[in-house]
Amino acid sequence: MAFRSAAARAVARGSAVAAPRRVPVPGQNDALFVAPMRGYTSGGSSGEDGRANRLLSFVRSPTAALATEQGRGGALASRGARSFASSSDDASGSSGSGKGSGGKGKEGKGESKASDSKASEGGEGIEPPAASSSGGASASSTGGIMVGGGHPSSHPQVLALPLLRRPLMPGVVQIVKIRDQRLLAELEEMRNRGQAYVGAFVKKAEGDHAYNKASQSFDKVSQSLDKVSRSFDKATHAAAAAVADGEELEEEESSNGNWDPADDMHDIGTFAQVQQMIYERDLAGGSSMSSSAGSSSDADKDGGDASASGDVDDKGLCTVFLLGHRRLRKTHTVRSDPMVVRVEHLKDLPLPTAEENEGRDLQILKATGMEVIATIKDLLHVNPLSREALKSYAQKFNDFQDPARLADLGASMCTSDDYALQEILEHLDIRDRLGATLVLLKKEVELGKLQTEIGRRVEEKISADQRKYFLMEQLKSIKKELGMERDDKTALALRFTEKFAPFKDQAPAETVRVVEEELQKLSGLEPSSSEFNVTRNYLEWLTSIPWGHSSDERLDIEEAAKVLDADHYGLEDVKERILEFVAVGQLRGTTQGKIITMVGPPGTGKTSIGQSIARALDRKFFRFSVGGLSDVAEIKGHRRTYVGAMPGKLVQCLKSTGVSNPVVLIDEIDKLGRGYQGDPASALLELLDPEQNGTFLDHYLDVPVDLSKVLFVCTANVLDTIPGPLLDRMEVVRLSGYIAAEKVAIARTYLEKTTKERCGIGEGEAAITDQAMTALIEDYCREAGVRNLQKHLEKIYRKVALKLAKAKGPVATKAIGDARAKALAAGKAAAAKEAELKKLEVDNKESLIYEVTELEAKEAKEAQGMAELEAAGVALANSVVLITVDKADLVDYVGQPPFQTDRIYDLTPPGVVTGLAWTSMGGSTLYIECTAIVQGRGGGGGDGDEEEDGKDSKRGGGGGGGGLKTTGQLGDVMKESTAIAHTYARSFLARNFPGNAFFDETNLHIHVPAGATPKDGPSAGCTMITAMVSLATGKPVKPNLAMTGEVTLTGIVMPIGGVKEKTIAARRSGVTTILFPAGNKKDYEELSADIREGLEVHFVKTFDEVYQHALTWDASAFDTPPVTAVA
């Protein structure tokens, strides 16, 4: 540092931290301005105060103080001034200040001038005074801070201007806000002299710590001031001797610590020119910026003391425009407030020549510069604010070939942190500086792109409601300007009128009248009234129904058959009925609504066939379920007097589909409920009656609605729960269960393909063998439908997918998934375009929009094909070994089979007969077992009473035999069948075997296995009689024979139901011969050939025929003798 003694450093620190801020008056020769210190006054020069004043005089001007105190004449003063000036380069006062802070002002001033003149006469290296532009003040009036000329040697020390952020780059203009009035006064004085050059340095982040430390140590300095003043003589003699010898005093490491006011700023800064100063109050008041030169001159003329006259006039905040010129480095501090620092002007390192490294370094530098220019261009696209910096640079320099200036320009356009920019400022190697600038510019471009992306996302987040609101407000303003504005009520009425206009010609006259009345009523109501909203909602529904508007349907038998076959396998009865409907429509030229009810077990495709019917006819589809429905209002609507009233489901259907001839699927019609709100089944009578639904009356609309063109498709599992009057209005089509062959075909054609797609398994990656599929159907999925089969297939292929994913690895699996997702999205887009094209084909086929949409649909189809091809390629590239699921693997995939074979006996013993039963799962075989009870141990005689639980019944004729006991959880109807069978068996045995008294001497026990399953029905009559007769005669029933049929007391076999289900159950159990009642021959002949294949069927009218087929058979025709064999 340039301070030459501990006392001087202490005074400087004290004045900089604690003293009031004062500004030197122009013309006053102070090399180091020091404000009055705490505890000392400026009056008097005797005693301790005198010594303090002499100390201050020494600090301000050592040469003058030495001459005055020591009285050694001009020689000693001249020697001290010459040595001091040459060693410090005017740091402490090359033209020292002669104005003291105490004593008499004029005397001090004259004394100081006299001392300065003496020092100048004998000193070396002291610049002579030069005229300034502020009223004749010498150049030394600012302590030699700035002198004329632009060469670096002309500015060895500069006024330090601290920057809070962003270093100033050479060649760039930067705006700085300054409130320090002392600093502003100094800048104004320099501008008045035409030498407004400063050094701009960025403050360090930890700079405040130094100030705090200095503030804490000020008290200690003040306490030591008495000691310093008493040692004044010794200090002055020591300082004079040191100055005379030309030696630099080493800084003392005192307990107070060493502190440089410039330590909180970076060493490397920018030599800058003050271009303009604008005060905030001048902008507010409109006055011009005033200079401090005039007031300074007045104070000088009056002989006023700036140190004693008070603080500088506060002009407020000032905006200073700085233009950077070149880099400089501060070496030490000359003055603290305002701060003046000694600097070294820096030059860039020389550029590489063409001869160095064969010119490669020069080429790299040139390429880097070109890349910086290209990056700046990119930055201008993403950040338009950078245009101003580039424009200012082009106006001042217009030199984009200089790599040094280009690097500084690029750095100034970046918004990086101060540390990164300071690093670029400190780079003297142009190559390193240019490279660092390029990195920051690249980051700035990426930041700009991110900013653009964020802006775009934020813009997209503006909700549709807000956009709609803005547009509506603009529309209102436009309408208001054009005189088209109407009130909300008039606009609402106009909207309803325009909405009803397309249907008015085909609407019933009553409906037209009601709409007109309601519109007139709406115009007379206030919008705030409750009746207004009721009327508005009523008109909304009335005008939304497509009165008389029907969509064009496709009456093409071949096309309809193709669609039905593509969606479902089998179901020939339903398909034939739909084709009949299409044929009638072709012949008549129009179609009428029908009510078709499909009855069958779950999972047989009843609901899905409704959608296929709509596709086959090209009609709109609407589905609603009435399972558990107990409110009539769901069918016929609410009264408008209720709060929240709405029309029924059928009116909602017409509004949502927009046509009067949709396909309506009423699901689960056999599960209708009934509650206090009414009976929905009775409400459906009007809806499903072809003679009444042409004028269907909804409670809400209260006007007739034509539903005669609607095709109703109802589904049910059973018909028993459907009321008779409602069933009478339906056309019933029965859907029986699928046989194993049909299930295999359905699984291969539909279910397996769909399941593979859902599980993400491609073609050729996994397969189920035919044996495994057959075993899966027969042992796991024996029900009539295929829903459970689909669940098991999904379970298998999920496990296969897990194996494939583990084998392929996460990277390949993700690639395949992404490709298939892309193909799926392309397929959805193509389907949407096809639907849009189909809609335009009806309305605007000749328009340009249709042609554009057709082209877009074609492109979407091509894109779908490409995406699917790409997905197949990715899957093929990452394919692994084919996973095959065999019959033996089913246990690992789906567990143990829940169903074992229905066959209990390989060959039935006497008294055991195989029967056939219908179940909700499609049918099964049912064994009837009859055995004799040993006399005296089985409770042979009974009184005919039945136990309350119904599980055990006894019927007999005393202790001699003839009793009957039944078990197997039989229902009432089946118990009656056992009684009838017992009676007829006794008569049959007595008639055909007169000497056989088996029934008279023996009590019987009839059991039906699977006792936990309730059983009921009359069709087991002939089976029970056959079992009793077989036991009485000791003849077993013919192997692989099953029978079914109800028998009267006279032996006539009555027809039964469920022929298809029972036939399927017989085939599944390996039965080859079936006995059916003769009345069911027509039902059997309606079965498909694949169901009847391999079966020997006999149709019987009486039990005598049953006896001939079942019990009179030739045992020699069978390889195995008839023995009992329990499976």
Tab-separated table of N, CA and C in Angstrom, residues 1044-1104:
chain	number	residue	atom	x	y	z
A	1044	THR	N	-83.031	-88.986	-21.447
A	1044	THR	CA	-83.737	-87.891	-20.793
A	1044	THR	C	-85.174	-87.914	-21.272
A	1045	GLY	N	-86.070	-87.490	-20.403
A	1045	GLY	CA	-87.471	-87.461	-20.778
A	1045	GLY	C	-88.382	-87.578	-19.571
A	1046	GLU	N	-89.512	-86.925	-19.642
A	1046	GLU	CA	-90.520	-86.979	-18.585
A	1046	GLU	C	-91.508	-88.110	-18.904
A	1047	VAL	N	-91.859	-88.919	-17.867
A	1047	VAL	CA	-92.735	-90.086	-18.039
A	1047	VAL	C	-93.998	-89.898	-17.205
A	1048	THR	N	-95.115	-90.208	-17.798
A	1048	THR	CA	-96.390	-90.141	-17.090
A	1048	THR	C	-96.629	-91.453	-16.362
A	1049	LEU	N	-97.710	-91.529	-15.604
A	1049	LEU	CA	-98.054	-92.743	-14.881
A	1049	LEU	C	-98.413	-93.894	-15.817
A	1050	THR	N	-98.754	-93.561	-17.041
A	1050	THR	CA	-99.094	-94.605	-18.016
A	1050	THR	C	-97.914	-94.997	-18.883
A	1051	GLY	N	-96.726	-94.348	-18.673
A	1051	GLY	CA	-95.537	-94.743	-19.389
A	1051	GLY	C	-95.267	-93.965	-20.657
A	1052	ILE	N	-95.971	-92.894	-20.902
A	1052	ILE	CA	-95.723	-92.079	-22.097
A	1052	ILE	C	-94.562	-91.125	-21.805
A	1053	VAL	N	-93.625	-91.034	-22.735
A	1053	VAL	CA	-92.445	-90.161	-22.587
A	1053	VAL	C	-92.777	-88.809	-23.185
A	1054	MET	N	-92.656	-87.738	-22.357
A	1054	MET	CA	-93.029	-86.393	-22.747
A	1054	MET	C	-91.780	-85.625	-23.228
A	1055	PRO	N	-91.979	-84.627	-24.111
A	1055	PRO	CA	-90.837	-83.822	-24.590
A	1055	PRO	C	-90.213	-83.008	-23.454
A	1056	ILE	N	-88.960	-82.655	-23.666
A	1056	ILE	CA	-88.200	-81.857	-22.690
A	1056	ILE	C	-87.522	-80.705	-23.433
A	1057	GLY	N	-86.817	-79.844	-22.669
A	1057	GLY	CA	-86.089	-78.722	-23.252
A	1057	GLY	C	-84.588	-78.920	-23.150
A	1058	GLY	N	-83.856	-77.989	-23.784
A	1058	GLY	CA	-82.401	-78.014	-23.711
A	1058	GLY	C	-81.778	-79.149	-24.485
A	1059	VAL	N	-82.336	-79.468	-25.670
A	1059	VAL	CA	-81.820	-80.586	-26.453
A	1059	VAL	C	-80.362	-80.341	-26.844
A	1060	LYS	N	-80.037	-79.145	-27.270
A	1060	LYS	CA	-78.666	-78.857	-27.712
A	1060	LYS	C	-77.689	-78.957	-26.549
A	1061	GLU	N	-78.037	-78.381	-25.412
A	1061	GLU	CA	-77.142	-78.414	-24.262
A	1061	GLU	C	-76.917	-79.837	-23.780
A	1062	LYS	N	-77.980	-80.639	-23.766
A	1062	LYS	CA	-77.849	-82.018	-23.308
A	1062	LYS	C	-77.054	-82.852	-24.305
A	1063	THR	N	-77.204	-82.563	-25.587
A	1063	THR	CA	-76.418	-83.274	-26.591
A	1063	THR	C	-74.939	-82.942	-26.447
A	1064	ILE	N	-74.646	-81.670	-26.212
A	1064	ILE	CA	-73.250	-81.255	-26.021
A	1064	ILE	C	-72.666	-81.929	-24.785
A	1065	ALA	N	-73.450	-81.997	-23.684
A	1065	ALA	CA	-72.960	-82.650	-22.468
A	1065	ALA	C	-72.702	-84.130	-22.705
A	1066	ALA	N	-73.562	-84.789	-23.497
A	1066	ALA	CA	-73.371	-86.203	-23.796
A	1066	ALA	C	-72.098	-86.431	-24.594
A	1067	ARG	N	-71.821	-85.586	-25.573
A	1067	ARG	CA	-70.589	-85.720	-26.357
A	1067	ARG	C	-69.364	-85.515	-25.468
A	1068	ARG	N	-69.446	-84.560	-24.573
A	1068	ARG	CA	-68.310	-84.270	-23.706
A	1068	ARG	C	-67.992	-85.438	-22.782
A	1069	SER	N	-69.017	-86.200	-22.382
A	1069	SER	CA	-68.811	-87.329	-21.464
A	1069	SER	C	-68.545	-88.636	-22.189
A	1070	GLY	N	-68.450	-88.628	-23.486
A	1070	GLY	CA	-68.147	-89.858	-24.235
A	1070	GLY	C	-69.350	-90.723	-24.506
A	1071	VAL	N	-70.537	-90.209	-24.366
A	1071	VAL	CA	-71.759	-90.966	-24.646
A	1071	VAL	C	-71.915	-91.114	-26.157
A	1072	THR	N	-72.293	-92.314	-26.582
A	1072	THR	CA	-72.476	-92.552	-28.023
A	1072	THR	C	-73.928	-92.800	-28.394
A	1073	THR	N	-74.796	-93.171	-27.410
A	1073	THR	CA	-76.197	-93.454	-27.678
A	1073	THR	C	-77.056	-92.594	-26.763
A	1074	ILE	N	-78.039	-91.914	-27.372
A	1074	ILE	CA	-78.899	-91.002	-26.602
A	1074	ILE	C	-80.348	-91.394	-26.901
A	1075	LEU	N	-81.160	-91.398	-25.850
A	1075	LEU	CA	-82.596	-91.603	-25.981
A	1075	LEU	C	-83.305	-90.291	-25.709
A	1076	PHE	N	-83.988	-89.768	-26.727
A	1076	PHE	CA	-84.748	-88.524	-26.617
A	1076	PHE	C	-86.231	-88.833	-26.785
A	1077	PRO	N	-87.107	-88.015	-26.176
A	1077	PRO	CA	-88.537	-88.187	-26.466
A	1077	PRO	C	-88.818	-87.939	-27.951
A	1078	ALA	N	-89.809	-88.608	-28.474
A	1078	ALA	CA	-90.139	-88.451	-29.890
A	1078	ALA	C	-90.556	-87.030	-30.202
A	1079	GLY	N	-91.091	-86.315	-29.214
A	1079	GLY	CA	-91.502	-84.934	-29.441
A	1079	GLY	C	-90.339	-83.974	-29.644
A	1080	ASN	N	-89.122	-84.378	-29.360
A	1080	ASN	CA	-87.943	-83.518	-29.521
A	1080	ASN	C	-87.161	-83.834	-30.795
A	1081	LYS	N	-87.744	-84.630	-31.669
A	1081	LYS	CA	-87.033	-84.983	-32.892
A	1081	LYS	C	-86.751	-83.751	-33.747
A	1082	LYS	N	-87.723	-82.871	-33.833
A	1082	LYS	CA	-87.540	-81.646	-34.631
A	1082	LYS	C	-86.448	-80.759	-34.053
A	1083	ASP	N	-86.343	-80.720	-32.730
A	1083	ASP	CA	-85.278	-79.905	-32.106
A	1083	ASP	C	-83.901	-80.491	-32.404
A	1084	TYR	N	-83.841	-81.813	-32.368
A	1084	TYR	CA	-82.547	-82.436	-32.634
A	1084	TYR	C	-82.126	-82.250	-34.083
A	1085	GLU	N	-83.047	-82.315	-34.998
A	1085	GLU	CA	-82.712	-82.169	-36.404
A	1085	GLU	C	-82.247	-80.755	-36.747
A	1086	GLU	N	-82.594	-79.781	-35.896
A	1086	GLU	CA	-82.136	-78.407	-36.123
A	1086	GLU	C	-80.676	-78.194	-35.705
A	1087	LEU	N	-80.129	-79.141	-34.989
A	1087	LEU	CA	-78.736	-79.003	-34.552
A	1087	LEU	C	-77.805	-79.140	-35.747
A	1088	SER	N	-76.661	-78.478	-35.644
A	1088	SER	CA	-75.683	-78.540	-36.721
A	1088	SER	C	-75.085	-79.934	-36.832
A	1089	ALA	N	-74.536	-80.223	-37.979
A	1089	ALA	CA	-74.007	-81.554	-38.247
A	1089	ALA	C	-72.831	-81.886	-37.347
A	1090	ASP	N	-72.020	-80.880	-36.990
A	1090	ASP	CA	-70.856	-81.165	-36.142
A	1090	ASP	C	-71.269	-81.566	-34.744
A	1091	ILE	N	-72.442	-81.115	-34.272
A	1091	ILE	CA	-72.910	-81.528	-32.952
A	1091	ILE	C	-73.477	-82.950	-33.005
A	1092	ARG	N	-74.140	-83.315	-34.067
A	1092	ARG	CA	-74.772	-84.626	-34.177
A	1092	ARG	C	-73.802	-85.713	-34.630
A	1093	GLU	N	-72.626	-85.297	-35.075
A	1093	GLU	CA	-71.686	-86.253	-35.631
A	1093	GLU	C	-71.249	-87.285	-34.588
A	1094	GLY	N	-71.321	-88.587	-34.965
A	1094	GLY	CA	-70.859	-89.678	-34.108
A	1094	GLY	C	-71.840	-90.113	-33.045
A	1095	LEU	N	-73.073	-89.657	-33.050
A	1095	LEU	CA	-74.065	-89.995	-32.034
A	1095	LEU	C	-75.149	-90.902	-32.636
A	1096	GLU	N	-75.561	-91.890	-31.835
A	1096	GLU	CA	-76.704	-92.754	-32.193
A	1096	GLU	C	-77.888	-92.316	-31.334
A	1097	VAL	N	-78.899	-91.749	-31.963
A	1097	VAL	CA	-80.023	-91.152	-31.251
A	1097	VAL	C	-81.289	-91.941	-31.576
A	1098	HIS	N	-82.032	-92.278	-30.536
A	1098	HIS	CA	-83.315	-92.965	-30.684
A	1098	HIS	C	-84.393	-92.092	-30.054
A	1099	PHE	N	-85.483	-91.947	-30.747
A	1099	PHE	CA	-86.597	-91.147	-30.260
A	1099	PHE	C	-87.703	-92.105	-29.816
A	1100	VAL	N	-88.075	-92.026	-28.557
A	1100	VAL	CA	-89.015	-92.979	-27.947
A	1100	VAL	C	-90.297	-92.268	-27.567
A	1101	LYS	N	-91.401	-93.047	-27.609
A	1101	LYS	CA	-92.697	-92.507	-27.231
A	1101	LYS	C	-93.167	-93.050	-25.898
A	1102	THR	N	-92.816	-94.323	-25.589
A	1102	THR	CA	-93.217	-94.949	-24.333
A	1102	THR	C	-91.997	-95.542	-23.665
A	1103	PHE	N	-92.217	-95.947	-22.380
A	1103	PHE	CA	-91.094	-96.534	-21.650
A	1103	PHE	C	-90.742	-97.908	-22.175
A	1104	ASP	N	-91.681	-98.586	-22.814
A	1104	ASP	CA	-91.370	-99.891	-23.373
A	1104	ASP	C	-90.246	-99.786	-24.397
